[in-house]
Coordinates of C-alpha atoms in Angstrom, one line a residue:
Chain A
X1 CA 82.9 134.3 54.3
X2 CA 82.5 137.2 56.7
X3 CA 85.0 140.5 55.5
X4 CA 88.4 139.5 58.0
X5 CA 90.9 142.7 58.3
X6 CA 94.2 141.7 59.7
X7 CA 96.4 144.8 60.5
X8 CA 100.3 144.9 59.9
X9 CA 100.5 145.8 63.6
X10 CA 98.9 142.1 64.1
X11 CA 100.4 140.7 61.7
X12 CA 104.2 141.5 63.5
X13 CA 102.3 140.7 66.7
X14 CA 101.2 137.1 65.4
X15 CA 104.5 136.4 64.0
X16 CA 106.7 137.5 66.7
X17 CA 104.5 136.0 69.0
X18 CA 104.9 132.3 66.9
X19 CA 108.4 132.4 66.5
X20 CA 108.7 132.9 70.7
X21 CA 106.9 130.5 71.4
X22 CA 108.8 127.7 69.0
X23 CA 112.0 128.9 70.1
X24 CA 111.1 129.0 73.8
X25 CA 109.0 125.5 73.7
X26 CA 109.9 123.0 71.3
X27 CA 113.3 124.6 69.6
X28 CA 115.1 125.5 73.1
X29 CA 113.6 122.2 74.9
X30 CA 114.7 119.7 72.5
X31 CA 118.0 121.3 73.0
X32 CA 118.0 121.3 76.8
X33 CA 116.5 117.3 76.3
X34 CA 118.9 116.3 74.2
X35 CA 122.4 117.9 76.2
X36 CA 121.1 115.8 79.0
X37 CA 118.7 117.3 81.4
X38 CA 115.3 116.0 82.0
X39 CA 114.2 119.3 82.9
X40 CA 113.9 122.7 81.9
X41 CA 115.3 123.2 86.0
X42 CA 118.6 122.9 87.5
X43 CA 118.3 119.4 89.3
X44 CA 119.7 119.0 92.7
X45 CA 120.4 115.6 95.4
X46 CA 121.1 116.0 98.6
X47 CA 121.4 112.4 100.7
X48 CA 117.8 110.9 100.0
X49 CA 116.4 114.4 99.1
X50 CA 116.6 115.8 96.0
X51 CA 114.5 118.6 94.2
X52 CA 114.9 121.7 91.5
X53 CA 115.9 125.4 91.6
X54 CA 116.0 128.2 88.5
X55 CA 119.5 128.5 89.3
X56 CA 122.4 126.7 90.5
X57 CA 122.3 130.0 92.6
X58 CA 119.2 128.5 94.3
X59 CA 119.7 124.7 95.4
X60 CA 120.2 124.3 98.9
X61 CA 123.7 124.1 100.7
X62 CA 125.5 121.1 100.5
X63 CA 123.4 120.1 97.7
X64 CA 125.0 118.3 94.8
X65 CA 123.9 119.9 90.8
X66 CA 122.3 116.4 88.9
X67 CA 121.4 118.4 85.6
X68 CA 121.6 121.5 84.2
X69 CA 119.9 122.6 81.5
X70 CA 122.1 124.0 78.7
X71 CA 119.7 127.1 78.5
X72 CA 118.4 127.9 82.2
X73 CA 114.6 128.1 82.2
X74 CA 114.2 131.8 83.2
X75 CA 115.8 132.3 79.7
X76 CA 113.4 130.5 77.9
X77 CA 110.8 132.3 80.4
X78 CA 112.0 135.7 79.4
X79 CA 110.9 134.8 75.5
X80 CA 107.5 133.7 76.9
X81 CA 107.0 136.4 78.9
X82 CA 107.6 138.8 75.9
X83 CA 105.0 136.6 73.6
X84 CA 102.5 137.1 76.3
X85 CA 102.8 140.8 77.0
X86 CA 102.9 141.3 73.1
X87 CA 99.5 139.3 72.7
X88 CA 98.0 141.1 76.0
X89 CA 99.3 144.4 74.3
X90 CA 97.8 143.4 70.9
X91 CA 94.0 142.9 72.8
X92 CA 94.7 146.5 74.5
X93 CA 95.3 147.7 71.1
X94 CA 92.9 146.7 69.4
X95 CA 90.4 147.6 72.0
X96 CA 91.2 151.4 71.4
X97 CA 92.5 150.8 67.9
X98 CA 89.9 153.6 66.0
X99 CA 88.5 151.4 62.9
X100 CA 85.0 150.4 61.7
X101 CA 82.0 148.8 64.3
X102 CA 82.7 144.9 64.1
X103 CA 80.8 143.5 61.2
X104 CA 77.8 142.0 62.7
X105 CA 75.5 144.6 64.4
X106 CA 73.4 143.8 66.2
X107 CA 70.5 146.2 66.3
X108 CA 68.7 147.1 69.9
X109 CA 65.2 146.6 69.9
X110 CA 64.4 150.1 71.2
X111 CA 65.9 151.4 68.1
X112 CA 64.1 149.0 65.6
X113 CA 60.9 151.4 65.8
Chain B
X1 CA 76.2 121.4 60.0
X2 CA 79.8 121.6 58.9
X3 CA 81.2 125.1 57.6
X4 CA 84.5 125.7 55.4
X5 CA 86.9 128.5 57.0
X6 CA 88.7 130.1 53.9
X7 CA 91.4 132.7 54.8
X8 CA 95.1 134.1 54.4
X9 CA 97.8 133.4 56.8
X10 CA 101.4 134.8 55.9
X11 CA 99.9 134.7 52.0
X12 CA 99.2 131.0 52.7
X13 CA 95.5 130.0 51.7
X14 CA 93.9 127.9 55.1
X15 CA 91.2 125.7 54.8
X16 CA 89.3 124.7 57.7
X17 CA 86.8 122.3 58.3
X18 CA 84.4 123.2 61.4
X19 CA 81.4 122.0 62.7
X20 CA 79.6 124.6 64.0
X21 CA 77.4 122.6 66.1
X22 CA 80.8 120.7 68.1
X23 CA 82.8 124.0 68.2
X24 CA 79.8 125.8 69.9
X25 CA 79.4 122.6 72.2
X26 CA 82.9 122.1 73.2
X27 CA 83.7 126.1 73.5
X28 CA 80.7 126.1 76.0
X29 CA 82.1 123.4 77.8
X30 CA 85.9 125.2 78.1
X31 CA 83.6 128.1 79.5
X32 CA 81.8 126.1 81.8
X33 CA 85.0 124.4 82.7
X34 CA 87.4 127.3 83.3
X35 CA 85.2 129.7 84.7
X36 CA 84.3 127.1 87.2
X37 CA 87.9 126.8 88.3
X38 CA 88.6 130.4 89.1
X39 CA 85.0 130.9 91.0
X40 CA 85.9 128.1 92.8
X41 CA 89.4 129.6 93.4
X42 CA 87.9 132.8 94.5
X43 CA 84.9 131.8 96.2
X44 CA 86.7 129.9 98.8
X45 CA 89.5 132.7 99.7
X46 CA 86.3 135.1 99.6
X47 CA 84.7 132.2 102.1
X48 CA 88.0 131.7 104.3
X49 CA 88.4 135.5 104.5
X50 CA 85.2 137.2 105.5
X51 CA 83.3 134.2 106.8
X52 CA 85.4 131.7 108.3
X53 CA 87.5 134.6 109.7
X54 CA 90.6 132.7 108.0
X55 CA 91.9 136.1 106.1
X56 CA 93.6 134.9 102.5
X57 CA 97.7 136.3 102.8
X58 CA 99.2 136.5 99.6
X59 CA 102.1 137.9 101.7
X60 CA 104.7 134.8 101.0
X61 CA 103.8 134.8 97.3
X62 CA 105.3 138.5 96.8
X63 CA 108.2 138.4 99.5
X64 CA 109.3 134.9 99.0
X65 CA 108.2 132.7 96.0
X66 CA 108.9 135.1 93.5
X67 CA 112.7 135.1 94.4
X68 CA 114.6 134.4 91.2
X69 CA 111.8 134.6 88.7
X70 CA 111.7 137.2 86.1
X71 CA 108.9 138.9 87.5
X72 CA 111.1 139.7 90.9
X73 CA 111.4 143.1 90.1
X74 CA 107.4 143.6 89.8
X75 CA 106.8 142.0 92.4
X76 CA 109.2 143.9 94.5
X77 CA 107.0 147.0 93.7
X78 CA 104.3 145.6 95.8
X79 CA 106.8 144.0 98.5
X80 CA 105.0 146.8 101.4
X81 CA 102.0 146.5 104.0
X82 CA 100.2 148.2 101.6
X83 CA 101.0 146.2 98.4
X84 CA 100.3 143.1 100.4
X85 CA 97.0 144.5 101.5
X86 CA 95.8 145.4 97.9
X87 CA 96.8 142.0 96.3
X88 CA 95.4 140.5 99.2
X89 CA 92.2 142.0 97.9
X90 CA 92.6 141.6 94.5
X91 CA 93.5 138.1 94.0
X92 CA 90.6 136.4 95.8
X93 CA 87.8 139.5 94.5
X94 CA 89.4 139.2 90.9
X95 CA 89.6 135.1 90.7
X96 CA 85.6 135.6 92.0
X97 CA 84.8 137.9 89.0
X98 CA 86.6 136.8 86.4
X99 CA 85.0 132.9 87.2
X100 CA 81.6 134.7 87.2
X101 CA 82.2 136.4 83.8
X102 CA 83.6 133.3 82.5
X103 CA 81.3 130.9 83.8
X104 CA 78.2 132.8 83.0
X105 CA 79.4 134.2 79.3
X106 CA 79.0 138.2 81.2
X107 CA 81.9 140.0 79.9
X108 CA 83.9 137.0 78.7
X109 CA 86.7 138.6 76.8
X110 CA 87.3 141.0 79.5
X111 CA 86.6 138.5 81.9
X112 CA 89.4 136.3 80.3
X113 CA 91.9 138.7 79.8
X114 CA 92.0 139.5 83.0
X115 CA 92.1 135.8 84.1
X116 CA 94.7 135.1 81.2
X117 CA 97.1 138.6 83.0
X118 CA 96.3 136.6 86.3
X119 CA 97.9 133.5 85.5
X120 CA 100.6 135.4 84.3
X121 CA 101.3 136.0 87.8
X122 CA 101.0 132.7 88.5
X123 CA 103.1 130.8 85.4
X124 CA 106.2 133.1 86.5
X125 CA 106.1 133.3 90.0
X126 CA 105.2 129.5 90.9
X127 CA 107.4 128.5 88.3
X128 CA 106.2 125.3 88.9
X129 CA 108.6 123.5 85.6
X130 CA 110.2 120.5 87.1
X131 CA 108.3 118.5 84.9
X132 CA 108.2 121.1 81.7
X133 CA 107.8 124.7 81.0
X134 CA 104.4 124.2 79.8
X135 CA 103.0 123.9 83.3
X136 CA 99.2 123.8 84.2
X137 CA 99.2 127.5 85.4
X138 CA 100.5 128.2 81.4
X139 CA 97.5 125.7 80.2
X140 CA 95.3 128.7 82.0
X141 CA 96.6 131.0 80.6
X142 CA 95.9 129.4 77.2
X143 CA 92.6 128.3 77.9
X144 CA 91.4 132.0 78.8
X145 CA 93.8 133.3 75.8
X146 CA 91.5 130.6 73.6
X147 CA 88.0 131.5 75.5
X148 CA 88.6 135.5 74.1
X149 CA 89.8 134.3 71.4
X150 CA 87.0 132.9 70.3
X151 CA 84.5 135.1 72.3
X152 CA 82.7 131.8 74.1
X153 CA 80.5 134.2 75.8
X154 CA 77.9 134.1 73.2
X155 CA 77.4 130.3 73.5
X156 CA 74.3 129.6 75.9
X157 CA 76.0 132.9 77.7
X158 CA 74.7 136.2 79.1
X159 CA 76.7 138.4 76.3
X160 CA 74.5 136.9 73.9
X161 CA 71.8 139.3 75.6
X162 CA 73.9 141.9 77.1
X163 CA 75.3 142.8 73.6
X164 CA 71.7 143.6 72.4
X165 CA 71.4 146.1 75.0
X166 CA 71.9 150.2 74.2
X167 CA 75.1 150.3 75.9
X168 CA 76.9 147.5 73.7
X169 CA 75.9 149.2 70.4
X170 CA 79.6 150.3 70.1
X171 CA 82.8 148.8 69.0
X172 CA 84.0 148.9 72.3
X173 CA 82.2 147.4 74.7
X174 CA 81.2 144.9 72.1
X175 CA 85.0 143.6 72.3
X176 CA 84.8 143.3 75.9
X177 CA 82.0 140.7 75.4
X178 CA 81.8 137.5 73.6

């Protein structure tokens, strides 16, 4: 087993990161499922049309609210968007993070003389 | 031949059962597969735009489809003639060179981190969640996330050479590879 160093500043990273994700995916969507809306969007009809919006700000005029979600989706968005800029923090991180050459070198052959 | 993973998560012991031969071959194939998609992506706005004379306009994506997403205010940064022109630029030059680094296993975790801050973009903006949150622009996202994760590049991929090279014989440009 090769020698595996996990930092505390990857550690908080990898476990804020989980718990965003469960609450945003399954947690918050079997809630939205459950109270009644098929989707994570505000549902609207219209005569024959029908479609979705973010917000009940955003359907059309005239246009009738189907569903709503209990939790809007730019809500559970916002908890996604913070897991991802976490993780794509992290990788910056550890990019510049000062610490030991990764553990297998591999030597250049104009050095192996 | 099948390996044994041991390690610590959270002070839990994890076993994990791989074999090597079937990770290597299906991580080359999400390579293959991936970087394929965003070279296609790229290639034909590159195509349209200096080719075909059909220049790519990213124009409606910043003033319009990113209305009431999250990432509004961002976008609103680059809501000018300017900030139209660069992403113009960017998106169909960047989709070209991330699928290149992806697809040929040249700079694959910088390659996909790049492609992974892309989709991004893409997850909030197109917010395409009628059907789910977990939309295909946020399987991208994971598939690049897993690609430098895993640092595919080294798998019948250019890094494999590249990080034998003089210039790759430090810590840092060694993450930006495979």
């Amino acid at each position: 087993m090769t020698d595996e160093t996990i930092t505390t500043v990857e550690k908080a990273v990898m476990l804020a990161n989980a718990a965003l994700v469960v609450i945003a995916m399954p947690v918050i969507g079997l809630i939205v499922t459950l109270g009644g809306s098929m989707s994570p969007m505000v549902s609207w009809v219209q005569g024959e049309s029908s479609g979705y919006a973010l917000s009940a700000a955003g359907i059309p005029e005239g246009a009738q609210v189907a569903a709503s979600p209990l939790i809007g989706p730019n809500a559970r968005a916002l908890l996604i968007a913070v897991a991802l800029v976490l993780f794509g923090l992290l990788a910056v991180y550890k990019l510049f993070q000062p610490g030991a050459e990764p553990s297998e070198s591999v030597v250049p052959s104009s050095t192996e003389n | 031949m099948t390996q044994t993973i041991e390690t610590k998560l959270f002070g839990s012991d994890i076993s994990l059962e791989l074999n090597g031969a079937w990770t290597a071959y299906w991580l080359f194939i999400l390579r293959v597969l991936t970087g394929w998609w965003m070279l296609h992506a790229g290639l034909t706005k590159v195509w349209e735009t200096y080719v075909l004379g059909q220049p790519f306009g990213a124009g409606w994506f910043i003033k319009f489809a990113a209305s009431g997403t999250i990432l509004e205010p961002v976008l609103s940064v680059f809501n000018s003639p300017a900030g139209i022109a660069f992403t113009n630029f960017m998106i169909p030059w960047g989709e070209l060179l991330i699928g290149l680094g992806v697809l040929l296993g040249a700079f694959t975790r910088l390659a996909a981190f790049f492609g992974a801050f892309l989709m991004f973009f893409f997850y909030f903006v197109n917010a395409g969640w009628s059907h789910g949150l977990f939309s295909s622009d946020l399987m991208g996202l994971v598939l690049f996330v897993t690609i430098a994760v895993f640092g595919a590049g080294r798998i019948w991929g250019l890094d494999q050479y590249l990080e034998r090279m003089n210039f790759a014989q430090n810590r840092f440009a060694r993450l930006l590879m495979g």
